[in-house]
Structures are given as C-alpha cells and as structure tokens.
Amino acid sequence: MRILAIETSCDETALALLEASGTLYTPKFKILENLVSSQIAIHAPFGGVVPSLAKREHLKNLPILFDQLKIENSKLKIDLIAVTVGPGLEPALWTGIEFAKGIYSKLKAQNPKLKLIGVNHLEGHLYSFLLARKTGIFNSKFPISKLFPAIALIVSGGHTILLLMRSLTSWKKLGETRDDAVGEAFDKVARLLALPYPGGPEIEKLAARGNPAAIHFPRPMLHDRSYDMSFAGLKTAVLYYLRDSDAPLLGGRSPDRERRGHLRSLQEKADVAASFQQAAIDALVAKTERGAREYQARSIMLSGGVAANQALREALKVKSSVLKARFFAPPMNLNTDNAAIIGAAGYLQALRGRRRVFRAQGNLNL
Ligand code: KG4
Ligand code: ZN
C-alpha cells in the first residue's frame, strides 16, 4: 500500500510518502520521502507558536511540498491518504484536512479505490518506533506480540502520557501530566534562561556543560501513588531559583553581575539547565519504571518531540536493561513532528478498519 501522509497540527508543515505492508502483527514500512518545512524562524520572535501565522504558513507550504513529491507528474499510484485530524491547533489542522480533501478528489481519478482517513497525531508518535529500521522487530522473524505488555511514554510539547499497551492496538492510559507537558516545561525554562524557541534542544545543549546535581529542584509527584505527573511546579521552582539566587539571568543590575563576569553566568545557566533537565528526567523515568514493574513490561517505548533528548533516551535505556525490557525510541529524525509517523499510524488504522470523525479535533485524546 502506498501512503501519502499530511501533518499540520502545529508549526511543522509535513508531507510524507511511504510504502507499507504486512498485518497488524507484522507491519513493515519504507519511507520514500519525508518532507518537513519548519516554521521555527517565524514563531521564534513570539516565543511560541502563533496559530494564525501557522495557518498562513501551512497554506503556503502545502502545495510547495506536494509538488516536490512529483506524484502527479510521475502518475504514482497512491492507495491511502492519511491526515492528522487532532490533537493540535484547529486552524492549523483544518489546512491539512482541506488540502487532503482536494488531493483526494484529484487522485481518485487515477485510483478509484483510494481511501482518505483522519489520524490521531498521538498515535503517530506512539507508533513511531515501528519506523526504526535497525531494531529487531523489523526482520519479520520476531513476533511483535512478544513486545507486550509494554509501557509507552509519549512526551511532546502538548502531551505527557504513560500508557500500558497490551498489543499494538489496545492500550490503557495509566497517567498523564496534570498541568504542563514536559516539552512545554523545557520551552518555558528556556525562555527564563533567555534561550531561543523551541527550548528543548537549547536546554539539552546547555545542560551538557552543566552539573545536574548543582541545584536540587523538586521532582513533583514522585511519591504520589498515581501515574500522573506534573511539570508546572518544576518550572516555577526554576523561576524562584533565578529570582532568589541573585543570578544575573533575569536581567537587572546586580553588583555580582560585574564581579562574576560573563563566564560565571554562563556556567550558572548551564547548571540550572542541567539540574532542571535531570529533575524532569527523574520524574519521567520513575513513573515509567513503576509502570514497567507493576505490569511486568517486556518493552518500553519512548516517543514525541522530547524523545530527541539524549539524556532521557539514555536514562530510559539503562533502566530498561535493568528491568530486562527491550527499549524502543524512534530514529532521531522522527521524534519531532513529521508526516511519516502519521502515515504509519494511518496504515495501522486502515488495517483495523477504524474510521475517525473527519474534522479538526483540537483536543482529541488517545
Ligand atoms: O512532538 P513535537 O514535535 O510537537 C508536539 O506534538 O508537541 O514536540 C515538540 C516539543 C517541544 O516542546 C520541544 O522543545 C521538545 O519537543 N523537544 C525537546 C528536544 N527536542 C525537542 N525537549 C528536550 N530535549 C530535546 N532535545
Ligand atoms: Zn507531536
């Protein structure tokens, strides 16, 4: 099955072309094209995504990316169009949905069996590990059923969710963040440290030069019996630390500022970044570990934009090997938003014969 996938839920306009085969027990994917047009530079001055600008950019970029796929010229036969319908920014989602409808009516002439389906963005992240070529499950000898039960941790700019997966298609939500998503906390702390948007990668870079044990930030809800998490308090703790530690980071004149000089301030920033990152990772790993122990998970799957964080990947990998569970994370280019993951989720959904309401659903859940 050849799939055209479209993703416009936030600030990336993304189109992908995939070939998919196999059943729900042996799905296989080959990514032919995975185009992402990032709007980072446009939203960066605002410190976050501006929905109206995102919509305008999607409208502009979708036809440009589509032309690059050369589907019409080459008369490439497409069997399925998969488009994100939520969760995300509704004006942004609509641009993808309307574009998908237009392409569908055009390509239907070439293939009367063409299907059009709406995909849950979170399922895209969840299934992104299936696109890793190197992992053992992709030589079909490994029965996919042996991965389960599994614990899946989805960490992005909008979500932080812990799932118990019984199979590739059945799961139960164990917990989620009660306030900010962990990616959002990275972005907000980055702003406190005067780092550019999006903050996640910037914090990670700076943290590599800092001491993660320099400052003890709280690990919220660590001892709470639920699987829920919370990251707003951690962000506030960083804010108070910066305010109270006479650090020159928040601007203003401090007598220390001149005395410490630029280097001292950079080191302090790095220590704050490293200590914050460590607190966030500890909270994520602790809940994942508890879930894995309680349900005797045979594997742990990490996904979402924050899965790009090497320190988090490493911590979960180490924990998985202690727990004798297999660890999966998407390849590095498939952590943050892209359409290949939407294509994979679309394929599994088509195999299940499930249909989603075909309209933008900003708050769509798993
Ligand atoms: O999945 P994603 O691309 O978009 C959403 O669905 O939200 O995730 C974006 C989030 C942003 O908050 C970004 O700061 C964070 O992922 N992120 C990271 C890293 N790379 C991206 N957070 C921590 N470390 C990273 N290396
Ligand atoms: Zn995402």
CSV table of C-alpha atoms and ligand atoms in Angstrom, one decimal:
chain,number,residue,atom,x,y,z
A,1,MET,CA,0.0,0.0,0.0
A,2,ARG,CA,1.4,3.4,-0.9
A,3,ILE,CA,0.5,6.1,1.5
A,4,LEU,CA,0.5,9.9,1.3
A,5,ALA,CA,0.6,11.4,4.8
A,6,ILE,CA,-0.1,15.0,5.8
A,7,GLU,CA,0.7,16.7,9.1
A,8,THR,CA,-0.2,20.3,10.0
A,9,SER,CA,-1.2,20.1,13.7
A,10,CYS,CA,1.3,22.6,15.0
A,11,ASP,CA,4.2,24.5,13.4
A,12,GLU,CA,5.6,22.0,11.0
A,13,THR,CA,4.1,21.5,7.6
A,14,ALA,CA,4.9,17.9,6.7
A,15,LEU,CA,4.2,15.6,3.9
A,16,ALA,CA,5.5,12.0,3.5
A,17,LEU,CA,5.3,9.2,1.1
A,18,LEU,CA,5.5,5.6,2.5
A,19,GLU,CA,5.1,2.1,1.4
A,20,ALA,CA,3.5,-0.2,4.0
A,21,SER,CA,2.9,-3.9,4.0
A,22,GLY,CA,2.1,-6.7,6.4
A,23,THR,CA,-0.6,-7.3,9.0
A,24,LEU,CA,-1.1,-5.8,12.5
A,25,TYR,CA,1.3,-8.4,13.7
A,26,THR,CA,3.9,-7.8,11.0
A,27,PRO,CA,3.7,-4.2,9.8
A,28,LYS,CA,6.5,-3.0,7.7
A,29,PHE,CA,7.3,0.4,6.4
A,30,LYS,CA,9.5,2.0,3.9
A,31,ILE,CA,9.8,5.8,3.9
A,32,LEU,CA,10.2,7.1,0.4
A,33,GLU,CA,10.0,10.8,1.2
A,34,ASN,CA,9.7,12.7,4.5
A,35,LEU,CA,9.5,16.4,3.9
A,36,VAL,CA,9.2,18.8,6.8
A,37,SER,CA,9.0,22.6,6.4
A,38,SER,CA,9.7,24.1,9.8
A,39,GLN,CA,8.2,27.4,10.9
A,40,ILE,CA,10.6,27.8,13.8
A,41,ALA,CA,12.1,31.0,12.4
A,42,ILE,CA,8.6,32.6,12.0
A,43,HIS,CA,7.4,31.8,15.5
A,44,ALA,CA,10.7,32.3,17.4
A,45,PRO,CA,10.3,36.0,17.9
A,46,PHE,CA,7.0,35.4,19.7
A,47,GLY,CA,8.5,32.7,22.0
A,48,GLY,CA,5.8,30.2,20.9
A,49,VAL,CA,3.5,29.1,18.1
A,50,VAL,CA,1.1,31.8,16.8
A,51,PRO,CA,-1.9,29.9,15.4
A,52,SER,CA,-2.8,32.4,12.7
A,53,LEU,CA,0.7,32.5,11.4
A,54,ALA,CA,0.9,28.7,11.5
A,55,LYS,CA,-2.2,28.5,9.3
A,56,ARG,CA,-0.9,31.0,6.8
A,57,GLU,CA,2.4,29.2,6.5
A,58,HIS,CA,0.7,25.8,6.1
A,59,LEU,CA,-1.4,27.2,3.3
A,60,LYS,CA,1.6,28.5,1.6
A,61,ASN,CA,3.9,25.4,2.1
A,62,LEU,CA,1.5,22.5,1.5
A,63,PRO,CA,1.3,22.9,-2.3
A,64,ILE,CA,5.1,23.5,-2.5
A,65,LEU,CA,5.9,20.3,-0.6
A,66,PHE,CA,3.3,18.4,-2.6
A,67,ASP,CA,4.9,19.5,-5.9
A,68,GLN,CA,8.2,18.2,-4.6
A,69,LEU,CA,6.7,14.7,-4.2
A,70,LYS,CA,6.1,14.7,-8.0
A,71,ILE,CA,3.1,12.5,-7.5
A,72,GLU,CA,1.0,13.9,-10.4
A,73,ASN,CA,3.8,14.1,-12.9
A,74,SER,CA,5.0,10.5,-12.3
A,75,LYS,CA,1.4,9.2,-12.1
A,76,LEU,CA,2.5,7.4,-8.9
A,77,LYS,CA,-0.4,5.3,-7.6
A,78,ILE,CA,-1.5,6.3,-4.1
A,79,ASP,CA,-3.7,3.9,-2.1
A,80,LEU,CA,-4.3,5.8,1.1
A,81,ILE,CA,-4.2,9.5,2.1
A,82,ALA,CA,-3.7,9.9,5.9
A,83,VAL,CA,-4.1,13.3,7.5
A,84,THR,CA,-3.8,14.4,11.1
A,85,VAL,CA,-7.2,15.5,12.5
A,86,GLY,CA,-6.1,16.2,16.1
A,87,PRO,CA,-5.0,17.0,18.7
A,88,GLY,CA,-3.5,20.3,17.8
A,89,LEU,CA,-4.3,23.9,16.8
A,90,GLU,CA,-7.6,23.8,15.0
A,91,PRO,CA,-6.9,26.4,12.3
A,92,ALA,CA,-3.7,24.6,11.5
A,93,LEU,CA,-5.4,21.2,11.5
A,94,TRP,CA,-8.0,22.4,9.1
A,95,THR,CA,-5.4,23.5,6.5
A,96,GLY,CA,-4.2,19.9,6.3
A,97,ILE,CA,-7.7,18.4,6.2
A,98,GLU,CA,-8.9,20.7,3.4
A,99,PHE,CA,-5.7,20.1,1.5
A,100,ALA,CA,-6.1,16.3,1.9
A,101,LYS,CA,-9.7,16.5,0.6
A,102,GLY,CA,-8.5,18.4,-2.5
A,103,ILE,CA,-5.7,15.9,-3.3
A,104,TYR,CA,-8.2,13.1,-2.7
A,105,SER,CA,-10.6,14.3,-5.3
A,106,LYS,CA,-7.8,14.8,-7.8
A,107,LEU,CA,-6.1,11.4,-7.3
A,108,LYS,CA,-9.3,9.5,-7.0
A,109,ALA,CA,-9.5,9.6,-10.9
A,110,GLN,CA,-6.2,7.6,-11.1
A,111,ASN,CA,-7.2,5.1,-8.4
A,112,PRO,CA,-10.9,4.6,-7.7
A,113,LYS,CA,-10.0,2.6,-4.6
A,114,LEU,CA,-8.1,5.5,-3.0
A,115,LYS,CA,-9.0,5.9,0.7
A,116,LEU,CA,-8.8,9.1,2.8
A,117,ILE,CA,-8.6,8.8,6.6
A,118,GLY,CA,-8.1,11.0,9.6
A,119,VAL,CA,-5.3,10.2,12.0
A,120,ASN,CA,-4.7,10.9,15.7
A,121,HIS,CA,-1.3,12.7,16.0
A,122,LEU,CA,-0.6,11.0,19.3
A,123,GLU,CA,-0.9,7.6,17.6
A,124,GLY,CA,1.6,8.8,15.1
A,125,HIS,CA,4.1,9.4,18.0
A,126,LEU,CA,3.1,6.2,19.7
A,127,TYR,CA,3.8,4.1,16.6
A,128,SER,CA,6.9,6.0,15.5
A,129,PHE,CA,9.2,3.2,16.9
A,130,LEU,CA,7.9,1.0,14.1
A,131,LEU,CA,9.8,3.1,11.7
A,132,ALA,CA,13.2,2.3,13.2
A,133,ARG,CA,14.9,0.2,10.6
A,134,LYS,CA,17.6,-1.3,12.8
A,135,THR,CA,15.5,-2.7,15.6
A,136,GLY,CA,15.0,-6.5,15.6
A,137,ILE,CA,11.2,-6.4,15.1
A,138,PHE,CA,11.7,-5.5,11.5
A,139,ASN,CA,13.0,-8.7,10.4
A,140,SER,CA,9.7,-10.5,10.5
A,141,LYS,CA,11.0,-13.4,12.4
A,142,PHE,CA,10.5,-11.5,15.6
A,143,PRO,CA,6.8,-11.9,16.7
A,144,ILE,CA,5.5,-8.5,17.5
A,145,SER,CA,3.3,-10.0,20.2
A,146,LYS,CA,6.5,-10.6,22.2
A,147,LEU,CA,6.8,-6.9,22.8
A,148,PHE,CA,3.8,-6.8,25.0
A,149,PRO,CA,2.8,-5.9,27.6
A,150,ALA,CA,4.6,-2.7,27.0
A,151,ILE,CA,4.9,0.7,28.7
A,152,ALA,CA,4.8,3.6,26.3
A,153,LEU,CA,5.8,7.1,27.3
A,154,ILE,CA,4.7,9.9,24.9
A,155,VAL,CA,6.5,13.2,25.7
A,156,SER,CA,5.9,16.2,23.5
A,157,GLY,CA,5.2,19.9,23.6
A,158,GLY,CA,1.5,19.4,24.3
A,159,HIS,CA,1.4,16.0,26.0
A,160,THR,CA,3.0,13.8,28.6
A,161,ILE,CA,1.2,10.4,28.7
A,162,LEU,CA,2.1,7.0,30.1
A,163,LEU,CA,0.3,4.0,28.5
A,164,LEU,CA,0.1,0.3,29.2
A,165,MET,CA,0.0,-1.4,25.8
A,166,ARG,CA,-1.5,-4.9,25.6
A,167,SER,CA,-1.0,-5.1,21.9
A,168,LEU,CA,-0.2,-2.8,19.1
A,169,THR,CA,-3.8,-1.7,19.0
A,170,SER,CA,-5.1,-2.0,22.6
A,171,TRP,CA,-3.9,0.2,25.4
A,172,LYS,CA,-4.9,1.9,28.7
A,173,LYS,CA,-3.8,5.3,29.8
A,174,LEU,CA,-2.0,4.9,33.2
A,175,GLY,CA,-1.3,8.5,33.8
A,176,GLU,CA,-0.6,11.9,32.3
A,177,THR,CA,0.6,15.4,33.3
A,178,ARG,CA,-1.9,17.3,35.4
A,179,ASP,CA,-0.6,20.6,34.1
A,180,ASP,CA,2.2,21.5,31.7
A,181,ALA,CA,3.6,18.9,29.2
A,182,VAL,CA,7.2,18.2,29.8
A,183,GLY,CA,8.2,19.7,26.4
A,184,GLU,CA,6.3,22.9,27.4
A,185,ALA,CA,8.4,23.0,30.7
A,186,PHE,CA,11.6,22.7,28.6
A,187,ASP,CA,10.3,25.6,26.4
A,188,LYS,CA,9.3,27.8,29.4
A,189,VAL,CA,12.6,27.2,31.3
A,190,ALA,CA,14.5,28.0,28.2
A,191,ARG,CA,12.7,31.3,28.0
A,192,LEU,CA,13.6,32.0,31.6
A,193,LEU,CA,17.2,31.4,30.6
A,194,ALA,CA,16.9,33.7,27.6
A,195,LEU,CA,17.4,30.8,25.2
A,196,PRO,CA,15.7,30.8,21.8
A,197,TYR,CA,12.5,28.9,20.9
A,198,PRO,CA,12.0,25.9,20.8
A,199,GLY,CA,13.7,25.5,24.1
A,200,GLY,CA,14.1,21.7,24.4
A,201,PRO,CA,17.2,21.3,22.2
A,202,GLU,CA,18.7,24.5,23.6
A,203,ILE,CA,18.3,23.3,27.2
A,204,GLU,CA,19.9,20.0,26.2
A,205,LYS,CA,22.9,21.7,24.6
A,206,LEU,CA,23.5,23.9,27.6
A,207,ALA,CA,22.8,21.1,30.1
A,208,ALA,CA,25.7,19.2,28.6
A,209,ARG,CA,28.1,21.8,30.0
A,210,GLY,CA,26.4,22.0,33.4
A,211,ASN,CA,26.3,20.0,36.6
A,212,PRO,CA,22.9,18.1,37.0
A,213,ALA,CA,23.5,17.9,40.8
A,214,ALA,CA,24.3,21.6,41.2
A,215,ILE,CA,20.8,22.6,42.3
A,216,HIS,CA,18.1,20.4,43.8
A,217,PHE,CA,14.9,21.1,42.0
A,218,PRO,CA,11.8,19.2,43.1
A,219,ARG,CA,10.6,16.0,41.4
A,220,PRO,CA,6.9,16.7,41.6
A,221,MET,CA,4.5,13.8,42.3
A,222,LEU,CA,7.4,11.3,42.6
A,223,HIS,CA,5.9,9.7,45.6
A,224,ASP,CA,2.3,10.1,44.6
A,225,ARG,CA,0.6,6.7,44.1
A,226,SER,CA,-0.9,7.6,40.8
A,227,TYR,CA,0.9,7.5,37.5
A,228,ASP,CA,0.1,11.2,36.9
A,229,MET,CA,2.9,13.7,36.5
A,230,SER,CA,3.3,17.5,36.9
A,231,PHE,CA,5.8,19.9,35.5
A,232,ALA,CA,4.4,23.4,36.2
A,233,GLY,CA,5.8,23.3,39.8
A,234,LEU,CA,9.2,22.4,38.5
A,235,LYS,CA,9.2,25.3,36.1
A,236,THR,CA,8.1,27.6,38.9
A,237,ALA,CA,10.9,26.3,41.1
A,238,VAL,CA,13.4,27.3,38.4
A,239,LEU,CA,11.8,30.7,38.2
A,240,TYR,CA,12.1,31.2,42.0
A,241,TYR,CA,15.7,30.0,42.0
A,242,LEU,CA,16.6,32.5,39.3
A,243,ARG,CA,14.8,35.3,41.2
A,244,ASP,CA,16.2,34.5,44.6
A,245,SER,CA,19.8,33.5,43.8
A,246,ASP,CA,20.8,36.9,42.7
A,247,ALA,CA,21.7,35.4,39.4
A,248,PRO,CA,22.1,37.9,36.7
A,249,LEU,CA,20.0,35.8,34.3
A,250,LEU,CA,16.7,37.7,34.7
A,251,GLY,CA,18.4,40.9,33.8
A,252,GLY,CA,18.6,43.9,36.1
A,253,ARG,CA,21.8,45.2,37.7
A,254,SER,CA,23.3,43.1,40.3
A,255,PRO,CA,26.6,44.0,42.0
A,256,ASP,CA,27.5,40.4,41.4
A,257,ARG,CA,27.0,40.7,37.7
A,258,GLU,CA,30.2,42.6,37.0
A,259,ARG,CA,32.2,40.6,39.6
A,260,ARG,CA,31.1,37.2,38.2
A,261,GLY,CA,31.6,38.2,34.7
A,262,HIS,CA,30.1,36.5,31.7
A,263,LEU,CA,31.7,33.1,32.2
A,264,ARG,CA,30.3,32.6,35.6
A,265,SER,CA,26.9,33.5,34.4
A,266,LEU,CA,27.1,31.0,31.6
A,267,GLN,CA,28.2,28.3,33.9
A,268,GLU,CA,25.3,29.1,36.2
A,269,LYS,CA,22.9,28.9,33.3
A,270,ALA,CA,24.3,25.6,32.3
A,271,ASP,CA,23.9,24.3,35.9
A,272,VAL,CA,20.3,25.5,36.0
A,273,ALA,CA,19.6,23.8,32.6
A,274,ALA,CA,21.3,20.5,33.7
A,275,SER,CA,19.6,20.4,37.1
A,276,PHE,CA,16.2,21.2,35.6
A,277,GLN,CA,16.7,18.5,32.9
A,278,GLN,CA,17.7,16.0,35.5
A,279,ALA,CA,14.6,16.7,37.6
A,280,ALA,CA,12.3,16.3,34.6
A,281,ILE,CA,14.1,13.1,33.5
A,282,ASP,CA,14.0,11.6,37.1
A,283,ALA,CA,10.2,12.2,37.2
A,284,LEU,CA,9.6,10.6,33.8
A,285,VAL,CA,11.9,7.6,34.4
A,286,ALA,CA,10.4,6.9,37.9
A,287,LYS,CA,6.8,6.7,36.7
A,288,THR,CA,7.8,4.6,33.7
A,289,GLU,CA,9.8,2.3,35.8
A,290,ARG,CA,7.0,1.8,38.3
A,291,GLY,CA,4.6,1.0,35.4
A,292,ALA,CA,7.1,-1.4,33.9
A,293,ARG,CA,7.5,-3.2,37.2
A,294,GLU,CA,3.8,-3.3,38.1
A,295,TYR,CA,2.8,-4.7,34.7
A,296,GLN,CA,5.9,-6.7,34.0
A,297,ALA,CA,6.5,-4.9,30.8
A,298,ARG,CA,8.6,-6.7,28.1
A,299,SER,CA,9.3,-3.4,26.4
A,300,ILE,CA,9.4,0.3,27.0
A,301,MET,CA,8.6,2.7,24.1
A,302,LEU,CA,9.6,6.4,24.2
A,303,SER,CA,8.2,8.9,21.6
A,304,GLY,CA,7.3,12.5,21.0
A,305,GLY,CA,9.5,15.6,20.5
A,306,VAL,CA,11.2,15.3,23.9
A,307,ALA,CA,12.3,11.8,22.9
A,308,ALA,CA,15.0,13.6,20.9
A,309,ASN,CA,16.7,14.3,24.3
A,310,GLN,CA,19.7,12.1,24.5
A,311,ALA,CA,19.9,12.2,28.3
A,312,LEU,CA,16.3,11.0,28.6
A,313,ARG,CA,16.9,8.2,25.9
A,314,GLU,CA,20.0,7.1,27.8
A,315,ALA,CA,18.3,7.1,31.2
A,316,LEU,CA,15.4,5.0,29.9
A,317,LYS,CA,17.6,2.7,28.0
A,318,VAL,CA,19.7,2.0,31.1
A,319,LYS,CA,16.5,1.5,33.2
A,320,SER,CA,15.1,-0.9,30.6
A,321,SER,CA,18.1,-3.1,30.7
A,322,VAL,CA,17.9,-3.3,34.5
A,323,LEU,CA,14.3,-4.3,34.1
A,324,LYS,CA,15.2,-6.7,31.3
A,325,ALA,CA,12.8,-5.0,29.0
A,326,ARG,CA,13.5,-4.0,25.4
A,327,PHE,CA,13.8,-0.3,24.7
A,328,PHE,CA,12.5,1.4,21.6
A,329,ALA,CA,12.7,5.0,20.6
A,330,PRO,CA,12.2,6.4,17.1
A,331,PRO,CA,15.2,7.3,14.9
A,332,MET,CA,16.4,10.8,15.5
A,333,ASN,CA,14.7,12.5,12.6
A,334,LEU,CA,11.3,11.0,13.6
A,335,ASN,CA,11.0,12.3,17.2
A,336,THR,CA,9.6,15.7,16.5
A,337,ASP,CA,6.6,16.3,14.3
A,338,ASN,CA,6.7,14.8,10.8
A,339,ALA,CA,4.3,13.1,8.4
A,340,ALA,CA,6.0,9.7,8.2
A,341,ILE,CA,4.7,8.8,11.7
A,342,ILE,CA,1.2,9.9,10.6
A,343,GLY,CA,1.5,7.5,7.6
A,344,ALA,CA,2.4,4.6,9.9
A,345,ALA,CA,-0.5,5.3,12.2
A,346,GLY,CA,-2.8,5.7,9.2
A,347,TYR,CA,-1.8,2.3,7.9
A,348,LEU,CA,-2.5,0.5,11.2
A,349,GLN,CA,-5.8,2.3,11.4
A,350,ALA,CA,-6.7,1.3,7.9
A,351,LEU,CA,-5.9,-2.3,8.8
A,352,ARG,CA,-8.1,-2.1,11.8
A,353,GLY,CA,-10.9,-0.7,9.6
A,354,ARG,CA,-11.4,2.1,12.0
A,355,ARG,CA,-12.8,5.4,10.8
A,356,ARG,CA,-12.3,8.7,12.6
A,357,VAL,CA,-14.6,11.7,12.5
A,358,PHE,CA,-13.2,13.7,9.6
A,359,ARG,CA,-12.9,17.2,11.1
A,360,ALA,CA,-10.3,19.1,13.1
A,361,GLN,CA,-10.4,18.0,16.8
A,362,GLY,CA,-8.1,20.2,18.8
A,363,ASN,CA,-8.5,18.1,22.0
A,364,LEU,CA,-8.6,14.7,20.5
A,365,ASN,CA,-7.3,12.1,23.0
A,366,LEU,CA,-5.7,8.7,22.8
B,1,KG4,O1,6.2,16.2,19.2
B,1,KG4,P1,6.6,17.6,19.0
B,1,KG4,O2,7.5,18.0,17.8
B,1,KG4,O3,5.4,18.5,18.9
B,1,KG4,C1,4.2,18.3,19.6
B,1,KG4,O4,3.5,17.4,19.2
B,1,KG4,O5,4.1,19.0,20.7
B,1,KG4,O6,7.4,18.1,20.3
B,1,KG4,C2,7.9,19.4,20.4
B,1,KG4,C3,8.5,19.6,21.8
B,1,KG4,C4,8.9,21.0,22.1
B,1,KG4,O7,8.4,21.3,23.4
B,1,KG4,C5,10.4,20.9,22.1
B,1,KG4,O8,11.0,21.8,23.0
B,1,KG4,C6,10.7,19.5,22.6
B,1,KG4,O9,9.7,18.7,22.0
B,1,KG4,N1,12.0,19.0,22.3
B,1,KG4,C7,12.9,18.6,23.2
B,1,KG4,C8,14.1,18.3,22.4
B,1,KG4,N2,13.8,18.4,21.1
B,1,KG4,C9,12.5,18.8,21.0
B,1,KG4,N3,12.9,18.6,24.5
B,1,KG4,C10,14.0,18.2,25.1
B,1,KG4,N4,15.2,17.9,24.5
B,1,KG4,C11,15.3,17.9,23.2
B,1,KG4,N5,16.4,17.6,22.5
B,2,ZN,ZN,3.9,15.9,18.1
